[in-house]
PDB file of C-alpha atoms in Angstrom:
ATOM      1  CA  UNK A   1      73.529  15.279  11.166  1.00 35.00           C
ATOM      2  CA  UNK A   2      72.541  12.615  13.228  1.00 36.00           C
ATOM      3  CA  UNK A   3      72.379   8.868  12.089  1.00 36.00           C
ATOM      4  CA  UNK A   4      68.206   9.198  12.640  1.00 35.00           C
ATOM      5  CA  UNK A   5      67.992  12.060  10.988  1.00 42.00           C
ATOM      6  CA  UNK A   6      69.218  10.613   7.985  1.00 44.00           C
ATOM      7  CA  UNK A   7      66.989   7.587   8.544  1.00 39.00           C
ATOM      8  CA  UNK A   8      63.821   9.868   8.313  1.00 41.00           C
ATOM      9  CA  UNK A   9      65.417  11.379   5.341  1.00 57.00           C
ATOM     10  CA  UNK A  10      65.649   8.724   3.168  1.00 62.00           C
ATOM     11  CA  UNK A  11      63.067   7.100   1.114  1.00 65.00           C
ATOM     12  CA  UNK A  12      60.900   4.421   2.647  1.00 66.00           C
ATOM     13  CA  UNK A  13      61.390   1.388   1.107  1.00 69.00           C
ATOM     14  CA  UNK A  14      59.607  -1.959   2.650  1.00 69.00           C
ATOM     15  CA  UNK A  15      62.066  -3.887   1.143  1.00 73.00           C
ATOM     16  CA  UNK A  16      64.697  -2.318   3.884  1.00 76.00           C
ATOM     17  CA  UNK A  17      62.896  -3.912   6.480  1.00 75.00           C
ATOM     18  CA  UNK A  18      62.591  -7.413   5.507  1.00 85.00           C
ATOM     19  CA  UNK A  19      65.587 -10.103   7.146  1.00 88.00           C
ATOM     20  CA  UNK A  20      67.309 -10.850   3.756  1.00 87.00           C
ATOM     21  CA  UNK A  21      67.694  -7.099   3.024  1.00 88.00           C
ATOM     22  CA  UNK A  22      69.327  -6.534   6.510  1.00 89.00           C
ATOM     23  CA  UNK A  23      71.267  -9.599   5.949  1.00 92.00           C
ATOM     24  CA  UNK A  24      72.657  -8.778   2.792  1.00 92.00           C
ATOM     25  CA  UNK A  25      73.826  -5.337   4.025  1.00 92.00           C
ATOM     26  CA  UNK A  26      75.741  -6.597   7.273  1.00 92.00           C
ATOM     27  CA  UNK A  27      78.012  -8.902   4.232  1.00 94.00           C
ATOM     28  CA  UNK A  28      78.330  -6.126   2.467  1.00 93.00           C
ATOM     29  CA  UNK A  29      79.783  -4.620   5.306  1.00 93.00           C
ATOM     30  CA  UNK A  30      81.771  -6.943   6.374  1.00 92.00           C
ATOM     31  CA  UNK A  31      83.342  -7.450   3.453  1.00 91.00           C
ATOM     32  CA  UNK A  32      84.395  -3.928   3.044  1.00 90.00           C
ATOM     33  CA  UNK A  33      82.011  -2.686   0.575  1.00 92.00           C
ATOM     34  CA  UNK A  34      81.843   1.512   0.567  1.00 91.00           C
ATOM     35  CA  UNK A  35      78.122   2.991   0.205  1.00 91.00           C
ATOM     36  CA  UNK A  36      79.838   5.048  -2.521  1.00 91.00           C
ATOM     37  CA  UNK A  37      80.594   2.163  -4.326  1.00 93.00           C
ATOM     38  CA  UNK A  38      77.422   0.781  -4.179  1.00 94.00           C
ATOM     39  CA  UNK A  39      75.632   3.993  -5.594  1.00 93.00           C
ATOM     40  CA  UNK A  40      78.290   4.039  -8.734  1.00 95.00           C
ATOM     41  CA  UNK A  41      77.456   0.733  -9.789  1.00 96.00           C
ATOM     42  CA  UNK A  42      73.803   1.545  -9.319  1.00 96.00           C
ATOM     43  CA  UNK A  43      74.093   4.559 -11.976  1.00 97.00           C
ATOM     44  CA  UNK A  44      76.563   1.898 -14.194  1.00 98.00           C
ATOM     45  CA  UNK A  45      73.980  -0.465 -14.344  1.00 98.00           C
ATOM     46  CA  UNK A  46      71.529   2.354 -15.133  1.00 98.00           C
ATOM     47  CA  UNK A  47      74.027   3.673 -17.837  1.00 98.00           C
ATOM     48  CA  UNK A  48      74.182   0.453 -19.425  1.00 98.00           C
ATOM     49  CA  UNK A  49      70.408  -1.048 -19.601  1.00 98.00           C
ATOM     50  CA  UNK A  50      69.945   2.798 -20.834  1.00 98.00           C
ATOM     51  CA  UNK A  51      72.599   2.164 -23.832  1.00 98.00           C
ATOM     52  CA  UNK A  52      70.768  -1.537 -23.991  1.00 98.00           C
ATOM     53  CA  UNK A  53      67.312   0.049 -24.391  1.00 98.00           C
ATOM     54  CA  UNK A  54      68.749   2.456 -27.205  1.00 97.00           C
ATOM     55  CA  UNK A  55      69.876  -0.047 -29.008  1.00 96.00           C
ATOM     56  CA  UNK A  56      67.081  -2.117 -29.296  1.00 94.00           C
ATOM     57  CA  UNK A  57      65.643   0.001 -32.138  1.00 92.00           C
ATOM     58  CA  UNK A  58      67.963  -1.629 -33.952  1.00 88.00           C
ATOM     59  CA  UNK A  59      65.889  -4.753 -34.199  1.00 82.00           C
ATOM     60  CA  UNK A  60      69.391  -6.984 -33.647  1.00 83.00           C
ATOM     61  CA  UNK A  61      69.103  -9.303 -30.789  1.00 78.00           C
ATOM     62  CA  UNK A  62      66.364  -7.095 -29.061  1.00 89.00           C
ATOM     63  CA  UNK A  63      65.150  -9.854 -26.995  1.00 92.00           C
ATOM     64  CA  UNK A  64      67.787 -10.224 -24.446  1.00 95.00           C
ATOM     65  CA  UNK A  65      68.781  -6.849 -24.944  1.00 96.00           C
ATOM     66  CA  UNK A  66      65.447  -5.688 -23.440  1.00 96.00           C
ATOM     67  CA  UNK A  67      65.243  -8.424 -20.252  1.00 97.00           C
ATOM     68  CA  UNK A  68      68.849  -7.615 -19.606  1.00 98.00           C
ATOM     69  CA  UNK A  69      68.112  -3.936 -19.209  1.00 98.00           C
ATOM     70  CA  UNK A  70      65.201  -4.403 -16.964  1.00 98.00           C
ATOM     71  CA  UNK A  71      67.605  -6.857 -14.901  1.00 98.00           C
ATOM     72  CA  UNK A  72      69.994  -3.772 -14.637  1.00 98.00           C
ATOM     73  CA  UNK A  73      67.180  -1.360 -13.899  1.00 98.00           C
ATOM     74  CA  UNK A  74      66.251  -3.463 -10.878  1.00 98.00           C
ATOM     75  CA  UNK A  75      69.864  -3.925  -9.869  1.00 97.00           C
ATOM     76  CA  UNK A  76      69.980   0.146 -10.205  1.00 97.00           C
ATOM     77  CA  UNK A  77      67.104   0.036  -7.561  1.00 96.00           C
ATOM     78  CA  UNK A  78      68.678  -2.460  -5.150  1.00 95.00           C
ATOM     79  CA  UNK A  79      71.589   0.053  -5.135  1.00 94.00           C
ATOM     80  CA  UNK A  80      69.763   2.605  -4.468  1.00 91.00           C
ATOM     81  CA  UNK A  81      68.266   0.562  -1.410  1.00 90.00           C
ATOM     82  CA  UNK A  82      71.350  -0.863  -0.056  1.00 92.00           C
ATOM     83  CA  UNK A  83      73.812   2.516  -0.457  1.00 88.00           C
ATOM     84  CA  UNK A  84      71.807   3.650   2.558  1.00 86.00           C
ATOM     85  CA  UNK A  85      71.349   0.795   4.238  1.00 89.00           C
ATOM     86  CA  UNK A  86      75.446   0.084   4.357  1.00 91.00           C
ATOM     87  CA  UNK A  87      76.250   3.579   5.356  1.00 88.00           C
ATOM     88  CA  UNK A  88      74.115   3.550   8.506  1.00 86.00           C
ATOM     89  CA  UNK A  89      75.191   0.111   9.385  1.00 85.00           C
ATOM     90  CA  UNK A  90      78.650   0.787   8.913  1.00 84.00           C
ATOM     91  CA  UNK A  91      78.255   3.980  10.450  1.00 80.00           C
ATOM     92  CA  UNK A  92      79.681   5.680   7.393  1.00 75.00           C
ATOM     93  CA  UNK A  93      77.193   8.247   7.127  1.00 74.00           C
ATOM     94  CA  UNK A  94      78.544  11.687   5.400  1.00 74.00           C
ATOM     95  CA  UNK A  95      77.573  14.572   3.564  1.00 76.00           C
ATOM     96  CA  UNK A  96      79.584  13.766   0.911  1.00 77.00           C
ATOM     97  CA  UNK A  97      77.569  10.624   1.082  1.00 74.00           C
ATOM     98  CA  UNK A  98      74.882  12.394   0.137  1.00 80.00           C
ATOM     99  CA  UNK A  99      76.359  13.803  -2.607  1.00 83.00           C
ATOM    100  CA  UNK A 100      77.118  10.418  -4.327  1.00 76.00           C
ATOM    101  CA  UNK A 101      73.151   9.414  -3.774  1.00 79.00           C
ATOM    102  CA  UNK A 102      71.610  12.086  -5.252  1.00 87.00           C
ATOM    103  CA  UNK A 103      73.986  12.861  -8.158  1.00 92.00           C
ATOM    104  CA  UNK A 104      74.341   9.252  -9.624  1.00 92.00           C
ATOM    105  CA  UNK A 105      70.405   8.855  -8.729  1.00 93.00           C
ATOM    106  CA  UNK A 106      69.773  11.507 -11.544  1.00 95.00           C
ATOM    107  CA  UNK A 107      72.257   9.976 -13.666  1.00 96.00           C
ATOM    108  CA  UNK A 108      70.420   6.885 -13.714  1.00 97.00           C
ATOM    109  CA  UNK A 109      66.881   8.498 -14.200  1.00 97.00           C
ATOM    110  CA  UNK A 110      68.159  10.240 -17.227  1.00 98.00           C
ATOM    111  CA  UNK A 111      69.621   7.526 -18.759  1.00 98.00           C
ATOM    112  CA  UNK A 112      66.656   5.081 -18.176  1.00 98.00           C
ATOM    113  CA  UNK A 113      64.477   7.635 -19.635  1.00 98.00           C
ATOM    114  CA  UNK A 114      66.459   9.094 -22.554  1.00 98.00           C
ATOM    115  CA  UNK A 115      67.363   5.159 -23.252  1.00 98.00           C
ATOM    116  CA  UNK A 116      63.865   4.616 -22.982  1.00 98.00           C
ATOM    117  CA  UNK A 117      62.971   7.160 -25.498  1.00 98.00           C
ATOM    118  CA  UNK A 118      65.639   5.736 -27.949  1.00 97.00           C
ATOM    119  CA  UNK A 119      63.758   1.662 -27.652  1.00 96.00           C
ATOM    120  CA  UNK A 120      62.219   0.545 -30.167  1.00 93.00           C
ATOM    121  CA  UNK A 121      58.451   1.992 -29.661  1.00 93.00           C
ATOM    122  CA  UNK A 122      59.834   4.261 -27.556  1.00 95.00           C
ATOM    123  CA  UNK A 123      60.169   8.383 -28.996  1.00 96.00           C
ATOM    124  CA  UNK A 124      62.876  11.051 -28.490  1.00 97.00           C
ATOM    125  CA  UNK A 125      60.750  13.203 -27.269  1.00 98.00           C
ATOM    126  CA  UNK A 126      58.922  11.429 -24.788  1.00 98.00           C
ATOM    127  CA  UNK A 127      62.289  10.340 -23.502  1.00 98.00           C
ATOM    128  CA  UNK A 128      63.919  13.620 -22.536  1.00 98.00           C
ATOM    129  CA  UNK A 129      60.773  15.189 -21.804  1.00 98.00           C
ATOM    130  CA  UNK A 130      60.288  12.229 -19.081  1.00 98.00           C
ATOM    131  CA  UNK A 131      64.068  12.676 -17.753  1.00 98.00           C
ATOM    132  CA  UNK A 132      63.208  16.369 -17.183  1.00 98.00           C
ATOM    133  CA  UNK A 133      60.116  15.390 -14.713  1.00 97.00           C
ATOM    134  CA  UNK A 134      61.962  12.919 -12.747  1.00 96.00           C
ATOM    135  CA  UNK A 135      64.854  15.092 -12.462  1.00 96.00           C
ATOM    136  CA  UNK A 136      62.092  18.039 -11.590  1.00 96.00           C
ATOM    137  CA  UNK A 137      60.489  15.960  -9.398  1.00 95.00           C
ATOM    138  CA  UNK A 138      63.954  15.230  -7.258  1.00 93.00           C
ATOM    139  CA  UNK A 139      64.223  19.018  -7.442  1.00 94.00           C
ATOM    140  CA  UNK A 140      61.431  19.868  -5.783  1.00 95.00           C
ATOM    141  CA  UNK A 141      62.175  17.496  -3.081  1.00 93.00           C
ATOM    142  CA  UNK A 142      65.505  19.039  -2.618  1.00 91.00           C
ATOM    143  CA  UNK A 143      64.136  22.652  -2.902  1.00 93.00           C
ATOM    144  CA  UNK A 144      61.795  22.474  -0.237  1.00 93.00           C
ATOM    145  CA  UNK A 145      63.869  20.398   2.384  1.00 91.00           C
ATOM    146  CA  UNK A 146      66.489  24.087   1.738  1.00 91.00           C
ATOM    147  CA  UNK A 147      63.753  25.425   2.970  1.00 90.00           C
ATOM    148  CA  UNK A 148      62.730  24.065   5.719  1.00 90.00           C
ATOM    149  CA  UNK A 149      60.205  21.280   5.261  1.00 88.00           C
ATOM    150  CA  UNK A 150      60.476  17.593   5.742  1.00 88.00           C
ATOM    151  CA  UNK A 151      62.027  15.019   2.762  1.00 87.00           C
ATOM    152  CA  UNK A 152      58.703  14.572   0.495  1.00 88.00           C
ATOM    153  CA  UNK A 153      59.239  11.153  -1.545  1.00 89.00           C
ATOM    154  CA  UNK A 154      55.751  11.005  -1.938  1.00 88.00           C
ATOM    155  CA  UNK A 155      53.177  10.476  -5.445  1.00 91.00           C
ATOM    156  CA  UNK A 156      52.084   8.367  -7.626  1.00 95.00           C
ATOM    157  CA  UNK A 157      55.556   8.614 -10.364  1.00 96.00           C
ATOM    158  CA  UNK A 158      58.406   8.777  -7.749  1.00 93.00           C
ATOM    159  CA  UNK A 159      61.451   6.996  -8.956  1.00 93.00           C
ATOM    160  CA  UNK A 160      60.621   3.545  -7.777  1.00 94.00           C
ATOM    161  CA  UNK A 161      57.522   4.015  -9.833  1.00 96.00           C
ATOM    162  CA  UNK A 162      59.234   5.385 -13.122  1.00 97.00           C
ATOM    163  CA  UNK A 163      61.216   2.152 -13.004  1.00 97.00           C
ATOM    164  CA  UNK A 164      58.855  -0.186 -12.406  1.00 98.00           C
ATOM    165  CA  UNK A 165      57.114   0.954 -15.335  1.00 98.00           C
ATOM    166  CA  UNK A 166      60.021   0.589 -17.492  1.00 98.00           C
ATOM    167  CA  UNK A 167      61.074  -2.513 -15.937  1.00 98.00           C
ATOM    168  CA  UNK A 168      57.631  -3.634 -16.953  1.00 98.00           C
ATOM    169  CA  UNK A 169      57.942  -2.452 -20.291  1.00 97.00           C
ATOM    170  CA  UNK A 170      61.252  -3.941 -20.811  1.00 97.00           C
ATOM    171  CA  UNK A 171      60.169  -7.996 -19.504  1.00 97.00           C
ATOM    172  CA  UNK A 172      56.885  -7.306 -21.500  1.00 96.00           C
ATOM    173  CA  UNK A 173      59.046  -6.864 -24.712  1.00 94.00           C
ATOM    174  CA  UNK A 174      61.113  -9.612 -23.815  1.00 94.00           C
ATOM    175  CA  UNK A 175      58.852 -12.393 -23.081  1.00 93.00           C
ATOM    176  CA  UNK A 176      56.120 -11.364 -25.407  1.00 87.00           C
ATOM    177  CA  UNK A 177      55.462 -12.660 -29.037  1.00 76.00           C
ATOM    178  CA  UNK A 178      55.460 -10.399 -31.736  1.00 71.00           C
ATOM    179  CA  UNK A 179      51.855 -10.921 -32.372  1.00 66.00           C
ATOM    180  CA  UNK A 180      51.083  -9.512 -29.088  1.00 71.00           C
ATOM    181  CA  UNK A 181      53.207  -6.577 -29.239  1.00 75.00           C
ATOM    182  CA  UNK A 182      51.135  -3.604 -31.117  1.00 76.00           C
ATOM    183  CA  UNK A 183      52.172  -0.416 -33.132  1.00 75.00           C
ATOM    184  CA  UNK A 184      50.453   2.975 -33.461  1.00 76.00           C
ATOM    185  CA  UNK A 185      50.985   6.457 -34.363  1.00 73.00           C
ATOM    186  CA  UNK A 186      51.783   8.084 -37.540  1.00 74.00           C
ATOM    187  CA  UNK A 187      53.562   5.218 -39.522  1.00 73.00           C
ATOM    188  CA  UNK A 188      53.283   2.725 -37.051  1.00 68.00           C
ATOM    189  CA  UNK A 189      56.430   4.541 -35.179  1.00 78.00           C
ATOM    190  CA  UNK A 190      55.169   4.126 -31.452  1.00 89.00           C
ATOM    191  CA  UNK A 191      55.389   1.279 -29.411  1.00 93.00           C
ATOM    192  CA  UNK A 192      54.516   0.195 -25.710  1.00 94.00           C
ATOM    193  CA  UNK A 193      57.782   2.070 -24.568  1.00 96.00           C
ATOM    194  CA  UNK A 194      55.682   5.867 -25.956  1.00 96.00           C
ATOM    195  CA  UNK A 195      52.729   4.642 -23.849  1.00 97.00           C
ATOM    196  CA  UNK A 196      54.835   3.739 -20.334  1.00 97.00           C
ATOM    197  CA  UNK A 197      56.405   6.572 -21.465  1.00 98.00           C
ATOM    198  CA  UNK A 198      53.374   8.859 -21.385  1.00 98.00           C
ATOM    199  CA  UNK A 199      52.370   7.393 -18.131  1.00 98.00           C
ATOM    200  CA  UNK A 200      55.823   8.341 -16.537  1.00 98.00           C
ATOM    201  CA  UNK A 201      55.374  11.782 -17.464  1.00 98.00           C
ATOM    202  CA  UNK A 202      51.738  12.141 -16.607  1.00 98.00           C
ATOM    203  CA  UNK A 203      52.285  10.472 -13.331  1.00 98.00           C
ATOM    204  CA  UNK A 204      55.031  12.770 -12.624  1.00 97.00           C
ATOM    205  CA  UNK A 205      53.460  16.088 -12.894  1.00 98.00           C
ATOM    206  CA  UNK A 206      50.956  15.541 -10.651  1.00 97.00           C
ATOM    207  CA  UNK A 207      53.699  14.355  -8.486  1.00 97.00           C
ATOM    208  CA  UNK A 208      55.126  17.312  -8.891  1.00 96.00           C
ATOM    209  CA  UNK A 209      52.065  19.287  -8.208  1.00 96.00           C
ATOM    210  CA  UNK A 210      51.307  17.015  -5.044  1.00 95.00           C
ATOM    211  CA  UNK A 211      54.912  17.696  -3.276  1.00 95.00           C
ATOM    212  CA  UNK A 212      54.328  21.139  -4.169  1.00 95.00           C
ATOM    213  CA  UNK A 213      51.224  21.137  -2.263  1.00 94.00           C
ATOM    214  CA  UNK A 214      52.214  19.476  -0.176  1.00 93.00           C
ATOM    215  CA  UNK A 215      55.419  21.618   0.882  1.00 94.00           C
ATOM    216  CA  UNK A 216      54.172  24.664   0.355  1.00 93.00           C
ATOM    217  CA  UNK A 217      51.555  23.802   3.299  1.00 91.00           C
ATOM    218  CA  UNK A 218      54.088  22.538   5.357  1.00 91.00           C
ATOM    219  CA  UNK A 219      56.000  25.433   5.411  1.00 91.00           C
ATOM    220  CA  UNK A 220      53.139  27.954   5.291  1.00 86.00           C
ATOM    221  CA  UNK A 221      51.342  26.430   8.659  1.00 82.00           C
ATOM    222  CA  UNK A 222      55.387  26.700  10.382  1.00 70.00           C
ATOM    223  CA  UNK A 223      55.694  30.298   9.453  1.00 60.00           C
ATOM    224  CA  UNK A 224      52.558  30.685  11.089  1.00 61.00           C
ATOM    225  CA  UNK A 225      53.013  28.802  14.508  1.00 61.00           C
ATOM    226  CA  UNK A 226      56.282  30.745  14.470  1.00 55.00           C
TER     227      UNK A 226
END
């Protein structure tokens, strides 16, 4: 597969565009640095502010606990944005390449949600049931690029989106007062984290439902000029 090929197949990402973002990719080049690399210590940092969100419904030491995991979360993104951005500079382009940025990219979104789930205000639930819709999401993506149609990273809860929200979450909790952080549900048990959680999974089923769509059209108006 050719170099601009894998260009169109990647997500679009302003940020790739911009002269410190190009910058910082030809010294990570030059000093050696494998996309592969990059990608595993995206889904580390994932791992980690996932174990770090967890653990803040402990109530020990939550407040760095949650703007460290939103720092990691964004690192996790930057990865994500600069594992491509290496390999085409480098020209180290592969398929197993592409193996190593979509398997740790589900990693991450997994443990970001399930982590999330586990935060104080967060719920189990809510959690796994948002991991399953951004992995679903990816899914669908991959599904209908098998079968012909053009990489769909498309909707309003694609993975940029599902972090930012719990980025958001995260530097809310850790800035904010406790008089200005708020409880509901039965017993008090749900926090901000069940709400951005509810909007990550809303979000992503009618991302879901738009890529299907959108897809299915796709590939239904080719069969027909063929």
């Amino acid at each position: 597969m050719s170099i601009e090929s894998k260009t169109l197949r990647r997500r679009p990402v302003p940020a790739r565009n911009t002269v410190w973002a190009r910058r910082f990719t030809q010294l990570l080049v030059k000093q050696g640095i494998k996309p592969n690399l990059i990608s595993m210590i995206g889904m580390l940092s994932a791992i980690i502010a996932g174990v770090l969100l967890s653990a803040t419904s402990s109530g020990f030491a939550t407040r760095p606990m949650w703007l460290i995991a939103a720092l990691l979360i964004f690192i996790r993104l930057l990865a994500n944005m600069f594992d491509g951005m290496v390999a085409l500079e480098s020209g180290s382009s592969s398929r197993v390449g592409e193996v190593f940025n979509e398997v740790p990219c589900r990693i991450s979104d997994i443990a970001v949600m399930v982590g999330a789930g586990f935060a104080l205000g967060g719920n189990a639930f809510l959690g796994m049931t948002a991991a399953c819709i951004a992995v679903l999401t990816a899914y669908i993506r991959a599904a209908l690029v098998v079968a012909g149609a053009p990489s769909d990273y498309s909707g309003i809860m694609a993975k940029p989106q599902r972090m930012w929200v719990v980025i958001a979450c995260a530097l809310y909790m850790g800035f904010a007062s406790g008089s200005w952080t708020f409880r509901w549900g039965q017993g008090g048990s749900l926090g901000l984290f069940a709400v951005g959680l509810i909007i990550i999974i809303a979000g992503g089923i009618l991302t879901v439902i738009s890529r299907l769509i959108t897809g299915i059209r796709l590939l239904d108006s080719g069969d027909q000029k063929s």
